[in-house]
Amino acid sequence: MLGLPSIPAFCLRPRDLRRGAVLTLAFLTAVGAGAYTGCWDREEGAAAAALTGAPAAEAPREAGTADRDAVARAAAEAVAEGKSGKKAAQEVVSRSGDRWGTVYDQGEYAAFAEGLDGHWTGVGVWAQRARDGMIEVDTVQPGSPAARAGLLAGDRLLSVDGQAVTGLAVADVVALLRGEAGTPVVLNLSRNGADLTETVRREQLRTEPVTVRRRPDGVTVIKVASFTRGSGERVRAAVRAAPPGAGVMLDLRGNPGGLVAEAVTAASAFLDGGLVATYDVRGEQRVLHAAPGGDTTRPLVALVDGGTMSAAELVTGALQDRGRAVAVGSRTFGKGSVQMPTELPDGSVAELTVGTYRTPAGRSLDGDGITPDVTAGDRVEERAVTVLGGLGVGP
């Protein structure tokens, strides 16, 4: 897995990635709390990227690894005793210190995979863990059940269907919020010190992973919300459609990651072959290469922030290291580990960390993230326009 602590159920933001986060490098499926993460397709030998509806963000820590044999053994013993294999496996993963490792039951994993196609069942809320440990609404999807119910960014989630969520992992909160389309869920929230209760009905939701707009100054802004299936080719198409010589802003802010293959395709839009990243799986080194024929001359900036994760960091690191783009914004999240799936005796799936990935220059981003070339606060696009001017793009 690479990218994305979010498969939205409650649609949490891809920052707590743990349980809804199968990385893009390890992705098979950023996530449920609005989560995304980076992963590979199973054919690539890795798990899929956690994309939307995944967990919220927590501060990066030194990643441990869980022994897959021990995890499988614990699950098998529990099943033989008539107990939950998933629960037993999760206990082993938790004790191992593998902060990206998690265990899904069959339904959760299927929902996770569904998120890779850009759709999921939920209420349309992306959330993150606040500094005091509470679950806070970060973004509300326009037109979603949550938006119609009046939920706002900054609301604190206290309970879901009567179960308190304070202290729970974001991924576990997401699991409570998921369910069949049309079923109600009761949310108890706090807003500016006052409690309120809203009952909303889950719906099938979709998100557009790539949107394109033209600024008045002629600069093309390509916003990639997550690396779901087809997003890489959409980036390539947007670059081909941009006016000749015009500058491009590749906006990866808040991108929790997704499928590594899609991230490589997106990077290929600006490269003519060559190295995108290297990664290891249990000590075995592997490489990712860009496809030939990308636009290597168009002025380019990559917009990043603390919500730029996993597969999105992989793209940024490749473009930055190869001198193809200037990164503008703030330090990225720092999710650079690889997860792979192991099927357990009861049919549940354990996603366990097996290695890390590095940029073309050999940088490991796990826990450190990417430092932008140009630091910018709230006026990121304005700074980016200035940078493009220095690269030869004028209004």
Short mmCIF file of N, CA and C in Angstrom, two decimals, residues 109-248:
data_model
loop_
_atom_site.label_atom_id
_atom_site.label_comp_id
_atom_site.label_asym_id
_atom_site.label_seq_id
_atom_site.Cartn_x
_atom_site.Cartn_y
_atom_site.Cartn_z
N TYR A 109 -13.57 -5.59 2.74
CA TYR A 109 -12.57 -5.57 1.68
C TYR A 109 -13.21 -5.34 0.33
N ALA A 110 -14.41 -5.89 0.14
CA ALA A 110 -15.14 -5.67 -1.10
C ALA A 110 -15.49 -4.20 -1.24
N ALA A 111 -15.90 -3.57 -0.13
CA ALA A 111 -16.23 -2.15 -0.16
C ALA A 111 -14.99 -1.32 -0.44
N PHE A 112 -13.89 -1.76 0.11
CA PHE A 112 -12.62 -1.08 -0.10
C PHE A 112 -12.27 -1.07 -1.59
N ALA A 113 -12.42 -2.24 -2.21
CA ALA A 113 -12.12 -2.37 -3.64
C ALA A 113 -13.07 -1.51 -4.47
N GLU A 114 -14.32 -1.43 -4.02
CA GLU A 114 -15.31 -0.61 -4.72
C GLU A 114 -14.87 0.85 -4.79
N GLY A 115 -14.23 1.30 -3.71
CA GLY A 115 -13.78 2.69 -3.67
C GLY A 115 -12.75 3.02 -4.73
N LEU A 116 -12.07 2.01 -5.24
CA LEU A 116 -11.06 2.25 -6.27
C LEU A 116 -11.69 2.69 -7.58
N ASP A 117 -12.98 2.40 -7.73
CA ASP A 117 -13.69 2.83 -8.93
C ASP A 117 -14.31 4.20 -8.75
N GLY A 118 -14.07 4.82 -7.59
CA GLY A 118 -14.58 6.18 -7.37
C GLY A 118 -15.99 6.23 -6.85
N HIS A 119 -16.53 5.11 -6.35
CA HIS A 119 -17.87 5.17 -5.77
C HIS A 119 -17.92 4.33 -4.51
N TRP A 120 -18.84 4.63 -3.63
CA TRP A 120 -18.93 3.95 -2.36
C TRP A 120 -20.28 4.28 -1.73
N THR A 121 -20.60 3.58 -0.67
CA THR A 121 -21.82 3.85 0.08
C THR A 121 -21.46 4.60 1.34
N GLY A 122 -22.11 5.73 1.56
CA GLY A 122 -21.80 6.52 2.74
C GLY A 122 -22.71 7.73 2.86
N VAL A 123 -22.30 8.68 3.66
CA VAL A 123 -23.12 9.88 3.87
C VAL A 123 -22.46 11.13 3.30
N GLY A 124 -21.19 11.01 2.86
CA GLY A 124 -20.55 12.14 2.20
C GLY A 124 -19.77 13.07 3.11
N VAL A 125 -19.05 12.50 4.07
CA VAL A 125 -18.26 13.32 4.98
C VAL A 125 -16.82 12.82 5.01
N TRP A 126 -15.88 13.74 4.91
CA TRP A 126 -14.47 13.41 5.10
C TRP A 126 -14.09 13.94 6.47
N ALA A 127 -13.42 13.12 7.25
CA ALA A 127 -13.09 13.54 8.61
C ALA A 127 -11.65 13.27 8.95
N GLN A 128 -11.21 13.85 10.01
CA GLN A 128 -9.84 13.65 10.48
C GLN A 128 -9.85 13.63 12.00
N ARG A 129 -8.75 13.12 12.56
CA ARG A 129 -8.65 13.11 14.02
C ARG A 129 -8.08 14.44 14.48
N ALA A 130 -8.80 15.11 15.36
CA ALA A 130 -8.33 16.39 15.90
C ALA A 130 -7.21 16.15 16.90
N ARG A 131 -6.51 17.20 17.25
CA ARG A 131 -5.37 17.07 18.18
C ARG A 131 -5.79 16.52 19.54
N ASP A 132 -7.04 16.77 19.92
CA ASP A 132 -7.49 16.27 21.22
C ASP A 132 -8.03 14.84 21.14
N GLY A 133 -7.89 14.21 19.96
CA GLY A 133 -8.31 12.82 19.81
C GLY A 133 -9.72 12.63 19.32
N MET A 134 -10.49 13.71 19.22
CA MET A 134 -11.87 13.58 18.75
C MET A 134 -11.91 13.51 17.23
N ILE A 135 -13.01 12.96 16.70
CA ILE A 135 -13.20 12.85 15.26
C ILE A 135 -13.89 14.12 14.77
N GLU A 136 -13.26 14.80 13.84
CA GLU A 136 -13.75 16.09 13.37
C GLU A 136 -14.05 16.04 11.88
N VAL A 137 -15.17 16.63 11.48
CA VAL A 137 -15.53 16.71 10.07
C VAL A 137 -14.58 17.68 9.37
N ASP A 138 -13.92 17.20 8.32
CA ASP A 138 -12.98 18.04 7.58
C ASP A 138 -13.66 18.65 6.35
N THR A 139 -14.40 17.82 5.61
CA THR A 139 -15.07 18.28 4.40
C THR A 139 -16.40 17.55 4.25
N VAL A 140 -17.40 18.27 3.73
CA VAL A 140 -18.70 17.67 3.44
C VAL A 140 -18.91 17.71 1.93
N GLN A 141 -19.17 16.55 1.34
CA GLN A 141 -19.35 16.49 -0.11
C GLN A 141 -20.63 17.19 -0.52
N PRO A 142 -20.55 18.14 -1.45
CA PRO A 142 -21.75 18.85 -1.91
C PRO A 142 -22.79 17.88 -2.46
N GLY A 143 -24.05 18.12 -2.11
CA GLY A 143 -25.13 17.30 -2.62
C GLY A 143 -25.29 15.96 -1.93
N SER A 144 -24.47 15.66 -0.95
CA SER A 144 -24.51 14.37 -0.26
C SER A 144 -25.57 14.39 0.85
N PRO A 145 -25.91 13.22 1.41
CA PRO A 145 -26.84 13.19 2.54
C PRO A 145 -26.37 14.08 3.69
N ALA A 146 -25.07 14.09 3.97
CA ALA A 146 -24.54 14.92 5.05
C ALA A 146 -24.74 16.40 4.76
N ALA A 147 -24.54 16.79 3.51
CA ALA A 147 -24.73 18.20 3.14
C ALA A 147 -26.19 18.60 3.29
N ARG A 148 -27.10 17.73 2.85
CA ARG A 148 -28.52 18.04 2.96
C ARG A 148 -28.98 18.11 4.41
N ALA A 149 -28.30 17.36 5.28
CA ALA A 149 -28.65 17.37 6.70
C ALA A 149 -28.04 18.57 7.43
N GLY A 150 -27.19 19.32 6.73
CA GLY A 150 -26.61 20.52 7.33
C GLY A 150 -25.32 20.32 8.07
N LEU A 151 -24.66 19.17 7.92
CA LEU A 151 -23.37 18.98 8.59
C LEU A 151 -22.35 19.95 8.02
N LEU A 152 -21.43 20.39 8.88
CA LEU A 152 -20.45 21.40 8.49
C LEU A 152 -19.03 20.96 8.85
N ALA A 153 -18.07 21.46 8.10
CA ALA A 153 -16.67 21.23 8.46
C ALA A 153 -16.44 21.81 9.85
N GLY A 154 -15.73 21.06 10.68
CA GLY A 154 -15.48 21.51 12.05
C GLY A 154 -16.40 20.86 13.06
N ASP A 155 -17.52 20.26 12.61
CA ASP A 155 -18.39 19.54 13.54
C ASP A 155 -17.61 18.38 14.15
N ARG A 156 -17.87 18.09 15.42
CA ARG A 156 -17.23 16.96 16.10
C ARG A 156 -18.23 15.80 16.16
N LEU A 157 -17.81 14.61 15.75
CA LEU A 157 -18.66 13.43 15.79
C LEU A 157 -18.50 12.76 17.15
N LEU A 158 -19.62 12.63 17.88
CA LEU A 158 -19.58 12.05 19.22
C LEU A 158 -19.99 10.58 19.24
N SER A 159 -21.03 10.23 18.47
CA SER A 159 -21.47 8.84 18.45
C SER A 159 -22.15 8.51 17.13
N VAL A 160 -22.18 7.23 16.79
CA VAL A 160 -22.84 6.73 15.59
C VAL A 160 -23.81 5.64 16.04
N ASP A 161 -25.11 5.87 15.81
CA ASP A 161 -26.14 4.92 16.25
C ASP A 161 -25.98 4.56 17.72
N GLY A 162 -25.64 5.57 18.52
CA GLY A 162 -25.55 5.39 19.96
C GLY A 162 -24.21 4.90 20.47
N GLN A 163 -23.30 4.53 19.59
CA GLN A 163 -21.98 4.08 20.03
C GLN A 163 -20.99 5.23 20.02
N ALA A 164 -20.40 5.51 21.16
CA ALA A 164 -19.43 6.60 21.26
C ALA A 164 -18.23 6.31 20.37
N VAL A 165 -17.73 7.35 19.70
CA VAL A 165 -16.61 7.16 18.78
C VAL A 165 -15.32 7.82 19.27
N THR A 166 -15.41 8.64 20.30
CA THR A 166 -14.20 9.27 20.82
C THR A 166 -13.23 8.19 21.30
N GLY A 167 -12.00 8.24 20.81
CA GLY A 167 -11.00 7.25 21.17
C GLY A 167 -10.89 6.11 20.19
N LEU A 168 -11.88 5.96 19.30
CA LEU A 168 -11.80 4.91 18.30
C LEU A 168 -10.88 5.32 17.16
N ALA A 169 -10.31 4.34 16.49
CA ALA A 169 -9.53 4.62 15.28
C ALA A 169 -10.50 5.14 14.22
N VAL A 170 -10.02 6.02 13.39
CA VAL A 170 -10.88 6.59 12.36
C VAL A 170 -11.48 5.49 11.50
N ALA A 171 -10.66 4.48 11.19
CA ALA A 171 -11.15 3.39 10.35
C ALA A 171 -12.32 2.67 11.01
N ASP A 172 -12.28 2.53 12.33
CA ASP A 172 -13.37 1.87 13.03
C ASP A 172 -14.64 2.72 13.01
N VAL A 173 -14.44 4.03 13.05
CA VAL A 173 -15.59 4.93 12.94
C VAL A 173 -16.21 4.77 11.56
N VAL A 174 -15.37 4.67 10.55
CA VAL A 174 -15.84 4.50 9.18
C VAL A 174 -16.66 3.22 9.07
N ALA A 175 -16.20 2.16 9.73
CA ALA A 175 -16.92 0.89 9.67
C ALA A 175 -18.33 1.04 10.24
N LEU A 176 -18.47 1.85 11.29
CA LEU A 176 -19.78 2.09 11.88
C LEU A 176 -20.69 2.86 10.91
N LEU A 177 -20.11 3.72 10.12
CA LEU A 177 -20.88 4.56 9.22
C LEU A 177 -21.26 3.87 7.93
N ARG A 178 -20.54 2.83 7.59
CA ARG A 178 -20.85 2.12 6.35
C ARG A 178 -22.11 1.27 6.53
N GLY A 179 -22.68 0.87 5.40
CA GLY A 179 -23.88 0.06 5.44
C GLY A 179 -24.55 0.07 4.09
N GLU A 180 -25.71 -0.52 3.99
CA GLU A 180 -26.40 -0.57 2.72
C GLU A 180 -27.04 0.77 2.38
N ALA A 181 -27.07 1.08 1.09
CA ALA A 181 -27.71 2.31 0.63
C ALA A 181 -29.17 2.29 1.05
N GLY A 182 -29.63 3.43 1.57
CA GLY A 182 -31.02 3.55 1.98
C GLY A 182 -31.23 3.32 3.46
N THR A 183 -30.23 2.78 4.15
CA THR A 183 -30.38 2.55 5.59
C THR A 183 -30.02 3.81 6.36
N PRO A 184 -30.72 4.06 7.48
CA PRO A 184 -30.46 5.29 8.26
C PRO A 184 -29.30 5.10 9.22
N VAL A 185 -28.66 6.21 9.55
CA VAL A 185 -27.62 6.21 10.57
C VAL A 185 -27.79 7.48 11.39
N VAL A 186 -27.77 7.33 12.71
CA VAL A 186 -27.97 8.46 13.62
C VAL A 186 -26.62 8.99 14.08
N LEU A 187 -26.37 10.26 13.81
CA LEU A 187 -25.10 10.89 14.17
C LEU A 187 -25.33 11.91 15.28
N ASN A 188 -24.60 11.74 16.36
CA ASN A 188 -24.62 12.73 17.43
C ASN A 188 -23.36 13.56 17.30
N LEU A 189 -23.51 14.88 17.17
CA LEU A 189 -22.38 15.75 16.92
C LEU A 189 -22.35 16.91 17.91
N SER A 190 -21.22 17.59 17.92
CA SER A 190 -21.05 18.80 18.72
C SER A 190 -20.59 19.91 17.80
N ARG A 191 -21.28 21.07 17.89
CA ARG A 191 -20.92 22.23 17.07
C ARG A 191 -20.86 23.46 17.95
N ASN A 192 -19.67 24.04 18.06
CA ASN A 192 -19.48 25.23 18.89
C ASN A 192 -19.99 25.03 20.31
N GLY A 193 -19.77 23.83 20.84
CA GLY A 193 -20.14 23.56 22.22
C GLY A 193 -21.56 23.05 22.41
N ALA A 194 -22.38 23.07 21.36
CA ALA A 194 -23.76 22.60 21.47
C ALA A 194 -23.91 21.25 20.78
N ASP A 195 -24.64 20.34 21.44
CA ASP A 195 -24.86 19.01 20.85
C ASP A 195 -26.04 19.04 19.89
N LEU A 196 -25.95 18.23 18.83
CA LEU A 196 -27.06 18.09 17.91
C LEU A 196 -27.07 16.68 17.38
N THR A 197 -28.26 16.23 16.98
CA THR A 197 -28.42 14.88 16.45
C THR A 197 -29.06 14.94 15.08
N GLU A 198 -28.46 14.22 14.12
CA GLU A 198 -28.99 14.18 12.76
C GLU A 198 -29.12 12.72 12.32
N THR A 199 -30.24 12.41 11.69
CA THR A 199 -30.42 11.09 11.10
C THR A 199 -30.32 11.22 9.59
N VAL A 200 -29.37 10.53 9.00
CA VAL A 200 -29.16 10.62 7.55
C VAL A 200 -29.23 9.21 6.96
N ARG A 201 -29.54 9.13 5.67
CA ARG A 201 -29.61 7.84 5.00
C ARG A 201 -28.41 7.68 4.07
N ARG A 202 -27.79 6.53 4.16
CA ARG A 202 -26.64 6.25 3.32
C ARG A 202 -27.07 6.19 1.86
N GLU A 203 -26.17 6.60 0.98
CA GLU A 203 -26.43 6.57 -0.45
C GLU A 203 -25.20 6.08 -1.19
N GLN A 204 -25.41 5.65 -2.42
CA GLN A 204 -24.28 5.37 -3.30
C GLN A 204 -23.75 6.72 -3.76
N LEU A 205 -22.50 6.98 -3.49
CA LEU A 205 -21.89 8.27 -3.82
C LEU A 205 -20.75 8.07 -4.81
N ARG A 206 -20.49 9.10 -5.55
CA ARG A 206 -19.40 9.06 -6.51
C ARG A 206 -18.55 10.31 -6.35
N THR A 207 -17.31 10.21 -6.74
CA THR A 207 -16.44 11.37 -6.74
C THR A 207 -15.68 11.41 -8.04
N GLU A 208 -15.45 12.59 -8.56
CA GLU A 208 -14.70 12.76 -9.80
C GLU A 208 -13.23 12.91 -9.43
N PRO A 209 -12.40 11.92 -9.75
CA PRO A 209 -11.01 11.97 -9.29
C PRO A 209 -10.16 13.05 -9.97
N VAL A 210 -10.51 13.44 -11.19
CA VAL A 210 -9.71 14.44 -11.91
C VAL A 210 -10.63 15.51 -12.48
N THR A 211 -10.36 16.75 -12.13
CA THR A 211 -11.10 17.88 -12.69
C THR A 211 -10.10 18.86 -13.29
N VAL A 212 -10.53 19.55 -14.35
CA VAL A 212 -9.63 20.46 -15.07
C VAL A 212 -10.32 21.82 -15.23
N ARG A 213 -9.58 22.88 -15.01
CA ARG A 213 -10.10 24.23 -15.24
C ARG A 213 -9.00 25.11 -15.80
N ARG A 214 -9.41 26.12 -16.51
CA ARG A 214 -8.47 27.07 -17.11
C ARG A 214 -8.56 28.40 -16.37
N ARG A 215 -7.46 28.84 -15.83
CA ARG A 215 -7.43 30.13 -15.16
C ARG A 215 -7.48 31.27 -16.19
N PRO A 216 -7.91 32.46 -15.75
CA PRO A 216 -7.94 33.61 -16.67
C PRO A 216 -6.59 33.92 -17.28
N ASP A 217 -5.51 33.57 -16.57
CA ASP A 217 -4.17 33.85 -17.09
C ASP A 217 -3.68 32.76 -18.05
N GLY A 218 -4.55 31.78 -18.35
CA GLY A 218 -4.20 30.75 -19.32
C GLY A 218 -3.60 29.49 -18.73
N VAL A 219 -3.30 29.51 -17.44
CA VAL A 219 -2.72 28.33 -16.79
C VAL A 219 -3.80 27.26 -16.62
N THR A 220 -3.47 26.01 -16.95
CA THR A 220 -4.38 24.89 -16.77
C THR A 220 -4.15 24.26 -15.41
N VAL A 221 -5.21 24.12 -14.61
CA VAL A 221 -5.12 23.51 -13.29
C VAL A 221 -5.75 22.11 -13.36
N ILE A 222 -4.95 21.09 -13.10
CA ILE A 222 -5.43 19.71 -13.11
C ILE A 222 -5.46 19.23 -11.66
N LYS A 223 -6.66 19.11 -11.13
CA LYS A 223 -6.84 18.69 -9.74
C LYS A 223 -7.07 17.18 -9.69
N VAL A 224 -6.19 16.46 -8.99
CA VAL A 224 -6.34 15.01 -8.84
C VAL A 224 -6.70 14.74 -7.39
N ALA A 225 -7.96 14.37 -7.16
CA ALA A 225 -8.44 14.14 -5.80
C ALA A 225 -7.95 12.82 -5.25
N SER A 226 -7.77 11.82 -6.12
CA SER A 226 -7.28 10.52 -5.71
C SER A 226 -6.92 9.72 -6.95
N PHE A 227 -6.09 8.72 -6.78
CA PHE A 227 -5.67 7.90 -7.92
C PHE A 227 -6.53 6.63 -8.01
N THR A 228 -7.79 6.83 -8.39
CA THR A 228 -8.67 5.71 -8.63
C THR A 228 -8.47 5.24 -10.07
N ARG A 229 -9.16 4.17 -10.45
CA ARG A 229 -9.00 3.62 -11.80
C ARG A 229 -9.36 4.65 -12.86
N GLY A 230 -8.48 4.78 -13.84
CA GLY A 230 -8.71 5.70 -14.95
C GLY A 230 -8.20 7.09 -14.73
N SER A 231 -7.79 7.44 -13.51
CA SER A 231 -7.36 8.81 -13.23
C SER A 231 -6.06 9.16 -13.93
N GLY A 232 -5.15 8.19 -14.06
CA GLY A 232 -3.88 8.48 -14.72
C GLY A 232 -4.07 8.90 -16.16
N GLU A 233 -4.90 8.18 -16.89
CA GLU A 233 -5.14 8.52 -18.28
C GLU A 233 -5.89 9.84 -18.40
N ARG A 234 -6.72 10.18 -17.43
CA ARG A 234 -7.40 11.47 -17.46
C ARG A 234 -6.42 12.62 -17.32
N VAL A 235 -5.38 12.41 -16.52
CA VAL A 235 -4.34 13.43 -16.39
C VAL A 235 -3.62 13.59 -17.72
N ARG A 236 -3.28 12.48 -18.36
CA ARG A 236 -2.59 12.54 -19.64
C ARG A 236 -3.45 13.26 -20.69
N ALA A 237 -4.74 12.98 -20.69
CA ALA A 237 -5.63 13.62 -21.65
C ALA A 237 -5.72 15.13 -21.39
N ALA A 238 -5.73 15.51 -20.12
CA ALA A 238 -5.80 16.93 -19.77
C ALA A 238 -4.55 17.67 -20.22
N VAL A 239 -3.41 17.02 -20.11
CA VAL A 239 -2.15 17.64 -20.54
C VAL A 239 -2.15 17.80 -22.06
N ARG A 240 -2.60 16.79 -22.76
CA ARG A 240 -2.64 16.88 -24.23
C ARG A 240 -3.59 17.98 -24.69
N ALA A 241 -4.66 18.22 -23.92
CA ALA A 241 -5.66 19.20 -24.32
C ALA A 241 -5.28 20.64 -23.94
N ALA A 242 -4.28 20.79 -23.08
CA ALA A 242 -3.87 22.13 -22.65
C ALA A 242 -3.24 22.89 -23.83
N PRO A 243 -3.42 24.22 -23.89
CA PRO A 243 -2.84 25.01 -24.98
C PRO A 243 -1.33 24.81 -25.08
N PRO A 244 -0.78 24.74 -26.25
CA PRO A 244 0.67 24.55 -26.42
C PRO A 244 1.46 25.59 -25.64
N GLY A 245 2.42 25.13 -24.86
CA GLY A 245 3.29 26.04 -24.14
C GLY A 245 2.72 26.60 -22.86
N ALA A 246 1.43 26.42 -22.63
CA ALA A 246 0.81 26.98 -21.41
C ALA A 246 1.28 26.22 -20.18
N GLY A 247 1.36 26.92 -19.06
CA GLY A 247 1.78 26.28 -17.83
C GLY A 247 0.68 25.41 -17.24
N VAL A 248 1.10 24.45 -16.41
CA VAL A 248 0.16 23.54 -15.77
C VAL A 248 0.43 23.50 -14.27
#
